[in-house]
Amino acid sequence: MTHEGYMAEALELAKRGTGFVNPNPLVGAVIVKDGEIIGRGWHRKYGDLHAERNAFADCDARGIDCRGADMYVTLEPCCHHGKQPPCTDAIIEHGIKRVFVGSGDPNILVAGKGIKILREHGIEVVEGVLREECDSINDIFFYWITEKWPFVTAKYAMTLDGKTACFTGESKWITGEEARLDVQYERLKHSAIMVGIGTVLADDPMLTCRIEGGRNPVRVICDSNLMIPFDSKIVQTAKDIPTIIATTSYNKRKDRDQVEKRWKLREMGCEIFSTHSDSERRGVNIGFLLRYLANKEIDSVLLEGGGELTYSMFQAGCVNRVKAYIAPKIFGGRTAKTPVSGLGIRHPDDAYTLYDTKISSVGDDYVIEGRVRYKRYNQFGKIIYVNK
């Protein structure tokens, strides 16, 4: 097998940690000796052993000597004490001869230091093996560790004519089963899922991850007027699934009923977070909300609408990635809902644009995804672009 083949094996192992390691990275490792894989490991759960140490444990459990072997690891080995000791120590202690690394670690506590330590101990290090593929599985971690801010993916399903529902409001189902299953993996990948109160009132969703053995994301409901019903599925299951109701401090003072409703929602398991309303909509202040989520170490948010909330997130410059599922169907309807509504932009030149885009098919549907580029002006009035 080639170096790329061994790293591909490590990549597949890394993906097994999806949904369970946040806000840590996905990492996989394999140990190779005499052309055979003798140990496999991946980071299984936040706070548990890292991939390298799990690979060594695999060898140790079967009495296999790792000395003189090669290690393939998808991310630069850590060299600092966190919830686990440095993986560089374990690599040195086990007598590994060569280490092949996929991605560099942007964490300021590592950032090349892990590779430097290994080389200082006489271990050959080869960098950048399947780097693009290794980078791609940790887009959330790379953003989180450098910005300390949640990575936001705006996800929606629409018809070929850009509708998210019929003019009657009916929306089940726009896309097929394969696309809907793919959405469940997105829910597993992200730490939180966010919708507006309109979505809750219209669909009464659960917002859970329906993958066997999966993990439910934290549910975040933007509800500026605290309209969420007590009998909604969200509230009824709040003691079992972490749920945050984001509202405005304006409503906190509004009347006695609002105060009592807050207390009742808390008793039913909901966490209530209040922000000052933003100046334009009297809605939840998106920046304050995301800062609050960041302080709770929520590294990522899957934004599932509706249209007003999605536009507000774009307007605030908070969407990093778009994933649009497009069904080859036509709904029509001048009043039928669209994925992004709000006031909208004034001129085509002001559009939010995507880069690093890709198009793929899922069952009978298509997926367009990419990172978001924002148009900004510098202090001299010159247009600059900010990639998120």
Short mmCIF file of C-alpha atoms in Angstrom, two decimals:
data_model
loop_
_atom_site.label_atom_id
_atom_site.label_comp_id
_atom_site.label_asym_id
_atom_site.label_seq_id
_atom_site.Cartn_x
_atom_site.Cartn_y
_atom_site.Cartn_z
CA MET A 1 0.00 0.00 0.00
CA THR A 2 1.17 3.57 -0.71
CA HIS A 3 1.64 6.38 1.81
CA GLU A 4 -1.61 7.86 0.51
CA GLY A 5 -3.34 4.52 1.01
CA TYR A 6 -2.34 4.33 4.66
CA MET A 7 -3.39 7.93 5.23
CA ALA A 8 -6.73 7.19 3.57
CA GLU A 9 -7.20 4.41 6.13
CA ALA A 10 -6.43 6.89 8.93
CA LEU A 11 -8.97 9.32 7.44
CA GLU A 12 -11.74 6.74 7.52
CA LEU A 13 -10.91 6.03 11.15
CA ALA A 14 -10.99 9.75 11.98
CA LYS A 15 -14.52 10.14 10.62
CA ARG A 16 -15.81 7.64 13.19
CA GLY A 17 -15.48 10.36 15.81
CA THR A 18 -17.95 12.65 14.02
CA GLY A 19 -20.35 14.22 16.49
CA PHE A 20 -18.55 13.02 19.60
CA VAL A 21 -15.23 14.90 19.72
CA ASN A 22 -16.40 18.53 19.39
CA PRO A 23 -14.85 20.99 20.05
CA ASN A 24 -11.78 18.82 19.44
CA PRO A 25 -10.68 17.77 15.94
CA LEU A 26 -11.36 14.54 14.12
CA VAL A 27 -8.13 12.53 14.08
CA GLY A 28 -7.23 9.04 12.91
CA ALA A 29 -3.94 7.14 13.10
CA VAL A 30 -2.50 3.88 11.81
CA ILE A 31 0.81 2.22 12.69
CA VAL A 32 2.60 0.32 9.92
CA LYS A 33 5.48 -2.14 10.20
CA ASP A 34 6.98 -4.26 7.44
CA GLY A 35 4.20 -3.21 5.10
CA GLU A 36 1.39 -4.28 7.45
CA ILE A 37 -0.96 -2.19 9.58
CA ILE A 38 -0.33 -3.28 13.15
CA GLY A 39 -2.35 -0.67 15.02
CA ARG A 40 -5.39 1.53 14.45
CA GLY A 41 -6.86 4.33 16.50
CA TRP A 42 -9.03 7.41 16.36
CA HIS A 43 -10.19 10.13 18.71
CA ARG A 44 -13.45 8.58 19.89
CA LYS A 45 -14.87 11.13 22.33
CA TYR A 46 -14.05 14.56 23.72
CA GLY A 47 -11.74 14.12 26.72
CA ASP A 48 -10.77 10.54 25.85
CA LEU A 49 -7.48 9.24 24.46
CA HIS A 50 -6.25 10.83 21.26
CA ALA A 51 -5.92 8.84 18.04
CA GLU A 52 -2.19 8.16 18.44
CA ARG A 53 -2.54 6.78 21.95
CA ASN A 54 -5.52 4.65 20.91
CA ALA A 55 -3.41 3.20 18.08
CA PHE A 56 -0.65 2.35 20.55
CA ALA A 57 -3.21 0.81 22.90
CA ASP A 58 -4.38 -1.37 20.01
CA CYS A 59 -0.83 -2.65 19.55
CA ASP A 60 -0.21 -3.08 23.27
CA ALA A 61 -3.42 -5.08 23.72
CA ARG A 62 -2.13 -7.61 21.17
CA GLY A 63 1.45 -7.59 22.41
CA ILE A 64 2.86 -6.02 19.23
CA ASP A 65 6.15 -4.10 19.42
CA CYS A 66 5.91 -0.72 17.65
CA ARG A 67 9.62 0.06 17.64
CA GLY A 68 10.90 1.00 14.21
CA ALA A 69 7.38 1.33 12.79
CA ASP A 70 5.82 4.17 10.82
CA MET A 71 2.80 6.16 11.99
CA TYR A 72 0.27 7.87 9.72
CA VAL A 73 -1.81 10.51 11.49
CA THR A 74 -4.33 12.89 9.91
CA LEU A 75 -3.40 15.85 12.13
CA GLU A 76 -0.10 17.04 13.58
CA PRO A 77 0.47 15.28 16.95
CA CYS A 78 -0.19 17.48 19.97
CA CYS A 79 2.69 18.50 22.22
CA HIS A 80 0.93 20.08 25.19
CA HIS A 81 -0.96 18.91 28.25
CA GLY A 82 -4.75 19.26 27.90
CA LYS A 83 -7.29 16.66 28.96
CA GLN A 84 -4.70 14.15 27.71
CA PRO A 85 -0.88 14.19 27.82
CA PRO A 86 1.14 15.08 24.69
CA CYS A 87 0.96 12.53 21.88
CA THR A 88 4.52 13.45 20.91
CA ASP A 89 5.66 11.84 24.19
CA ALA A 90 3.90 8.58 23.32
CA ILE A 91 5.38 8.53 19.81
CA ILE A 92 8.89 9.02 21.16
CA GLU A 93 8.43 6.45 23.95
CA HIS A 94 7.17 3.79 21.52
CA GLY A 95 10.19 4.15 19.25
CA ILE A 96 8.37 5.20 16.10
CA LYS A 97 10.84 5.72 13.24
CA ARG A 98 8.80 7.89 10.84
CA VAL A 99 5.61 9.94 11.17
CA PHE A 100 3.50 10.90 8.14
CA VAL A 101 1.21 13.87 8.83
CA GLY A 102 -1.84 15.03 6.89
CA SER A 103 -2.83 18.44 8.28
CA GLY A 104 -0.89 20.93 10.33
CA ASP A 105 -2.55 21.93 13.60
CA PRO A 106 -3.42 25.68 13.73
CA ASN A 107 -3.81 25.54 17.52
CA ILE A 108 -1.30 28.07 18.86
CA LEU A 109 -0.22 25.48 21.46
CA VAL A 110 0.86 23.15 18.63
CA ALA A 111 1.25 24.91 15.24
CA GLY A 112 4.44 23.19 14.09
CA LYS A 113 5.82 22.57 17.57
CA GLY A 114 4.71 18.93 17.56
CA ILE A 115 6.60 18.23 14.34
CA LYS A 116 9.62 20.15 15.60
CA ILE A 117 9.80 18.06 18.81
CA LEU A 118 9.60 14.79 16.87
CA ARG A 119 12.42 15.85 14.56
CA GLU A 120 14.54 16.95 17.50
CA HIS A 121 14.25 13.37 18.80
CA GLY A 122 15.50 11.90 15.52
CA ILE A 123 12.11 10.95 14.11
CA GLU A 124 11.64 11.58 10.41
CA VAL A 125 8.46 13.56 9.70
CA VAL A 126 6.80 13.76 6.28
CA GLU A 127 4.16 16.49 6.06
CA GLY A 128 1.18 17.08 3.79
CA VAL A 129 0.15 13.53 2.90
CA LEU A 130 -3.43 13.86 1.56
CA ARG A 131 -3.45 17.30 3.13
CA GLU A 132 -6.53 18.57 1.27
CA GLU A 133 -8.58 15.55 2.33
CA CYS A 134 -7.34 15.78 5.92
CA ASP A 135 -8.09 19.50 6.06
CA SER A 136 -11.61 18.97 4.74
CA ILE A 137 -12.80 16.89 7.70
CA ASN A 138 -11.81 19.57 10.21
CA ASP A 139 -13.18 22.79 8.74
CA ILE A 140 -15.17 23.32 11.94
CA PHE A 141 -12.20 22.75 14.25
CA PHE A 142 -9.82 24.94 12.24
CA TYR A 143 -12.26 27.86 12.39
CA TRP A 144 -13.11 27.32 16.05
CA ILE A 145 -9.53 27.01 17.29
CA THR A 146 -8.41 30.18 15.49
CA GLU A 147 -11.51 32.37 15.92
CA LYS A 148 -13.09 30.96 19.10
CA TRP A 149 -16.42 31.47 17.37
CA PRO A 150 -19.01 28.95 16.15
CA PHE A 151 -18.74 27.77 12.56
CA VAL A 152 -22.18 28.27 10.98
CA THR A 153 -23.55 26.21 8.11
CA ALA A 154 -26.74 27.48 6.48
CA LYS A 155 -28.59 24.43 5.23
CA TYR A 156 -31.84 24.42 3.31
CA ALA A 157 -33.81 22.37 0.79
CA MET A 158 -35.57 24.00 -2.12
CA THR A 159 -37.12 23.29 -5.50
CA LEU A 160 -35.53 24.20 -8.80
CA ASP A 161 -37.50 27.46 -8.75
CA GLY A 162 -36.23 28.33 -5.28
CA LYS A 163 -39.22 27.44 -3.11
CA THR A 164 -39.05 25.87 0.35
CA ALA A 165 -42.80 25.19 0.51
CA CYS A 166 -45.93 25.34 -1.60
CA PHE A 167 -48.12 28.45 -1.39
CA THR A 168 -50.27 26.46 1.07
CA GLY A 169 -47.29 26.09 3.41
CA GLU A 170 -46.90 22.36 2.75
CA SER A 171 -43.23 21.36 2.58
CA LYS A 172 -42.98 17.61 3.28
CA TRP A 173 -41.13 16.49 1.40
CA ILE A 174 -39.13 18.60 -1.03
CA THR A 175 -36.15 16.26 -1.30
CA GLY A 176 -35.87 12.48 -1.27
CA GLU A 177 -34.84 10.07 1.47
CA GLU A 178 -31.14 10.09 0.56
CA ALA A 179 -30.90 13.87 0.87
CA ARG A 180 -32.81 13.83 4.16
CA LEU A 181 -30.42 11.21 5.52
CA ASP A 182 -27.49 13.40 4.52
CA VAL A 183 -29.03 16.19 6.60
CA GLN A 184 -28.98 13.89 9.62
CA TYR A 185 -25.22 13.53 9.23
CA GLU A 186 -24.95 17.33 9.15
CA ARG A 187 -26.88 17.42 12.43
CA LEU A 188 -24.46 14.88 13.85
CA LYS A 189 -21.46 16.90 12.66
CA HIS A 190 -22.58 20.20 14.22
CA SER A 191 -22.80 20.84 17.95
CA ALA A 192 -26.02 22.86 17.72
CA ILE A 193 -28.98 23.32 15.40
CA MET A 194 -30.74 26.69 15.09
CA VAL A 195 -34.18 27.65 13.76
CA GLY A 196 -36.54 30.57 14.11
CA ILE A 197 -39.85 30.47 15.95
CA GLY A 198 -41.70 30.49 12.61
CA THR A 199 -40.30 27.06 11.81
CA VAL A 200 -41.37 25.73 15.20
CA LEU A 201 -44.91 27.10 14.87
CA ALA A 202 -45.28 25.84 11.29
CA ASP A 203 -43.73 22.38 11.53
CA ASP A 204 -43.47 21.50 15.26
CA PRO A 205 -40.11 19.75 14.60
CA MET A 206 -37.99 17.70 16.99
CA LEU A 207 -34.65 18.86 15.52
CA THR A 208 -32.91 15.64 16.56
CA CYS A 209 -30.31 13.46 14.87
CA ARG A 210 -32.06 10.36 13.60
CA ILE A 211 -28.97 8.25 13.06
CA GLU A 212 -28.68 5.08 15.12
CA GLY A 213 -26.05 5.59 17.79
CA GLY A 214 -25.82 9.28 16.96
CA ARG A 215 -25.84 12.36 19.19
CA ASN A 216 -28.49 15.07 19.26
CA PRO A 217 -27.30 18.63 18.72
CA VAL A 218 -28.14 21.38 21.20
CA ARG A 219 -31.36 23.00 19.95
CA VAL A 220 -31.36 26.79 19.68
CA ILE A 221 -34.66 28.54 18.97
CA CYS A 222 -34.63 32.25 18.08
CA ASP A 223 -37.91 33.49 19.54
CA SER A 224 -37.81 37.24 20.08
CA ASN A 225 -41.41 37.46 21.36
CA LEU A 226 -41.30 34.19 23.34
CA MET A 227 -44.14 32.61 21.37
CA ILE A 228 -43.05 28.97 21.68
CA PRO A 229 -45.96 26.80 22.88
CA PHE A 230 -45.62 24.66 25.98
CA ASP A 231 -47.05 21.68 24.08
CA SER A 232 -44.50 21.90 21.23
CA LYS A 233 -42.24 18.89 20.76
CA ILE A 234 -39.22 21.10 21.48
CA VAL A 235 -40.45 22.09 24.93
CA GLN A 236 -41.91 18.68 25.76
CA THR A 237 -38.50 17.02 25.22
CA ALA A 238 -36.30 19.78 26.66
CA LYS A 239 -35.40 17.79 29.78
CA ASP A 240 -33.91 15.08 27.57
CA ILE A 241 -32.34 17.21 24.80
CA PRO A 242 -30.45 20.44 25.63
CA THR A 243 -32.59 23.34 24.43
CA ILE A 244 -31.87 27.07 24.41
CA ILE A 245 -34.64 29.59 23.78
CA ALA A 246 -33.08 32.87 22.66
CA THR A 247 -35.35 35.85 23.21
CA THR A 248 -35.08 39.57 23.84
CA SER A 249 -34.75 41.55 27.06
CA TYR A 250 -37.56 43.77 25.73
CA ASN A 251 -40.02 40.94 26.35
CA LYS A 252 -38.57 40.30 29.78
CA ARG A 253 -40.09 43.59 30.88
CA LYS A 254 -43.19 43.39 28.74
CA ASP A 255 -45.73 41.93 31.14
CA ARG A 256 -46.24 39.50 33.97
CA ASP A 257 -47.32 36.71 31.60
CA GLN A 258 -43.94 36.78 29.88
CA VAL A 259 -42.11 36.53 33.19
CA GLU A 260 -44.25 33.57 34.24
CA LYS A 261 -43.74 31.90 30.88
CA ARG A 262 -39.99 32.14 31.27
CA TRP A 263 -40.16 30.42 34.64
CA LYS A 264 -42.45 27.71 33.28
CA LEU A 265 -40.16 27.06 30.31
CA ARG A 266 -37.20 26.74 32.67
CA GLU A 267 -39.13 24.27 34.81
CA MET A 268 -39.79 22.22 31.67
CA GLY A 269 -36.06 22.03 30.92
CA CYS A 270 -35.45 24.97 28.57
CA GLU A 271 -32.58 27.37 29.03
CA ILE A 272 -33.62 30.98 28.41
CA PHE A 273 -31.09 33.43 26.99
CA SER A 274 -32.00 37.10 26.54
CA THR A 275 -30.28 39.62 24.31
CA HIS A 276 -30.88 43.27 23.62
CA SER A 277 -32.94 43.38 20.45
CA ASP A 278 -31.11 44.44 17.32
CA SER A 279 -31.90 47.92 16.03
CA GLU A 280 -33.55 46.90 12.77
CA ARG A 281 -35.90 44.04 13.59
CA ARG A 282 -36.33 44.10 17.34
CA GLY A 283 -35.17 40.53 17.04
CA VAL A 284 -32.57 38.44 18.82
CA ASN A 285 -29.10 39.96 18.55
CA ILE A 286 -27.24 37.35 16.53
CA GLY A 287 -23.76 38.43 17.64
CA PHE A 288 -24.62 38.23 21.33
CA LEU A 289 -26.23 34.83 20.84
CA LEU A 290 -23.23 33.36 19.01
CA ARG A 291 -20.87 34.75 21.65
CA TYR A 292 -23.00 33.05 24.30
CA LEU A 293 -22.83 29.74 22.42
CA ALA A 294 -19.05 30.13 22.04
CA ASN A 295 -18.71 30.61 25.80
CA LYS A 296 -20.51 27.28 26.20
CA GLU A 297 -17.88 25.72 23.86
CA ILE A 298 -20.45 25.14 21.13
CA ASP A 299 -18.10 25.12 18.16
CA SER A 300 -20.62 24.85 15.32
CA VAL A 301 -24.21 25.62 14.39
CA LEU A 302 -26.37 24.08 11.68
CA LEU A 303 -28.77 26.83 10.64
CA GLU A 304 -32.03 25.37 9.35
CA GLY A 305 -34.02 28.59 8.90
CA GLY A 306 -36.51 29.95 8.25
CA GLY A 307 -35.93 32.65 5.70
CA GLU A 308 -35.97 35.68 8.03
CA LEU A 309 -33.46 34.18 10.44
CA THR A 310 -31.21 32.98 7.62
CA TYR A 311 -31.13 36.45 6.08
CA SER A 312 -30.34 37.97 9.48
CA MET A 313 -27.40 35.58 9.85
CA PHE A 314 -26.05 36.57 6.44
CA GLN A 315 -26.59 40.24 7.23
CA ALA A 316 -24.61 39.82 10.45
CA GLY A 317 -21.77 38.18 8.51
CA CYS A 318 -22.05 35.00 10.55
CA VAL A 319 -22.61 32.29 7.91
CA ASN A 320 -19.45 30.40 7.01
CA ARG A 321 -20.81 27.72 4.71
CA VAL A 322 -23.92 27.09 2.65
CA LYS A 323 -25.28 23.66 1.85
CA ALA A 324 -28.30 23.82 -0.43
CA TYR A 325 -30.26 20.71 -1.38
CA ILE A 326 -32.05 21.24 -4.69
CA ALA A 327 -34.88 19.01 -5.86
CA PRO A 328 -35.65 18.82 -9.60
CA LYS A 329 -39.19 20.07 -8.98
CA ILE A 330 -41.16 23.24 -9.69
CA PHE A 331 -43.63 24.60 -7.09
CA GLY A 332 -44.32 28.10 -8.35
CA GLY A 333 -46.42 30.51 -6.28
CA ARG A 334 -45.77 34.22 -5.84
CA THR A 335 -46.25 33.94 -2.08
CA ALA A 336 -44.48 30.60 -1.63
CA LYS A 337 -41.57 30.75 0.85
CA THR A 338 -37.94 30.98 -0.21
CA PRO A 339 -34.81 29.91 1.73
CA VAL A 340 -33.58 33.45 2.41
CA SER A 341 -36.04 36.31 2.78
CA GLY A 342 -35.68 39.48 4.87
CA LEU A 343 -35.31 42.87 3.19
CA GLY A 344 -32.68 41.61 0.76
CA ILE A 345 -29.86 43.46 -0.95
CA ARG A 346 -30.23 46.57 -3.12
CA HIS A 347 -27.94 45.67 -6.01
CA PRO A 348 -26.60 42.44 -7.57
CA ASP A 349 -23.05 43.60 -6.83
CA ASP A 350 -23.84 43.40 -3.11
CA ALA A 351 -24.69 39.68 -3.22
CA TYR A 352 -23.25 37.23 -0.73
CA THR A 353 -21.11 34.96 -2.89
CA LEU A 354 -19.65 31.49 -2.44
CA TYR A 355 -16.17 30.19 -3.16
CA ASP A 356 -14.65 26.70 -3.08
CA THR A 357 -18.00 25.50 -4.38
CA LYS A 358 -18.85 21.98 -5.37
CA ILE A 359 -21.90 20.28 -6.82
CA SER A 360 -22.85 16.70 -6.10
CA SER A 361 -25.90 14.46 -6.38
CA VAL A 362 -27.71 12.71 -3.55
CA GLY A 363 -30.32 10.29 -4.82
CA ASP A 364 -32.55 12.22 -7.22
CA ASP A 365 -31.51 15.57 -5.76
CA TYR A 366 -28.50 17.85 -6.06
CA VAL A 367 -26.34 19.60 -3.49
CA ILE A 368 -24.50 22.87 -3.97
CA GLU A 369 -22.16 23.85 -1.16
CA GLY A 370 -19.42 26.37 -0.60
CA ARG A 371 -17.84 28.87 1.77
CA VAL A 372 -19.22 32.40 2.04
CA ARG A 373 -17.42 35.56 0.87
CA TYR A 374 -18.56 38.90 2.31
CA LYS A 375 -18.12 42.29 0.71
CA ARG A 376 -16.70 44.92 3.05
CA TYR A 377 -15.25 48.42 2.83
CA ASN A 378 -11.92 49.41 4.37
CA GLN A 379 -11.18 52.76 6.05
CA PHE A 380 -10.48 54.36 2.68
CA GLY A 381 -13.81 53.30 1.20
CA LYS A 382 -12.22 50.61 -0.97
CA ILE A 383 -14.06 47.32 -1.40
CA ILE A 384 -12.42 44.30 0.20
CA TYR A 385 -13.67 40.75 0.47
CA VAL A 386 -13.70 38.66 3.60
CA ASN A 387 -13.70 34.87 3.29
CA LYS A 388 -15.45 33.02 6.09
#
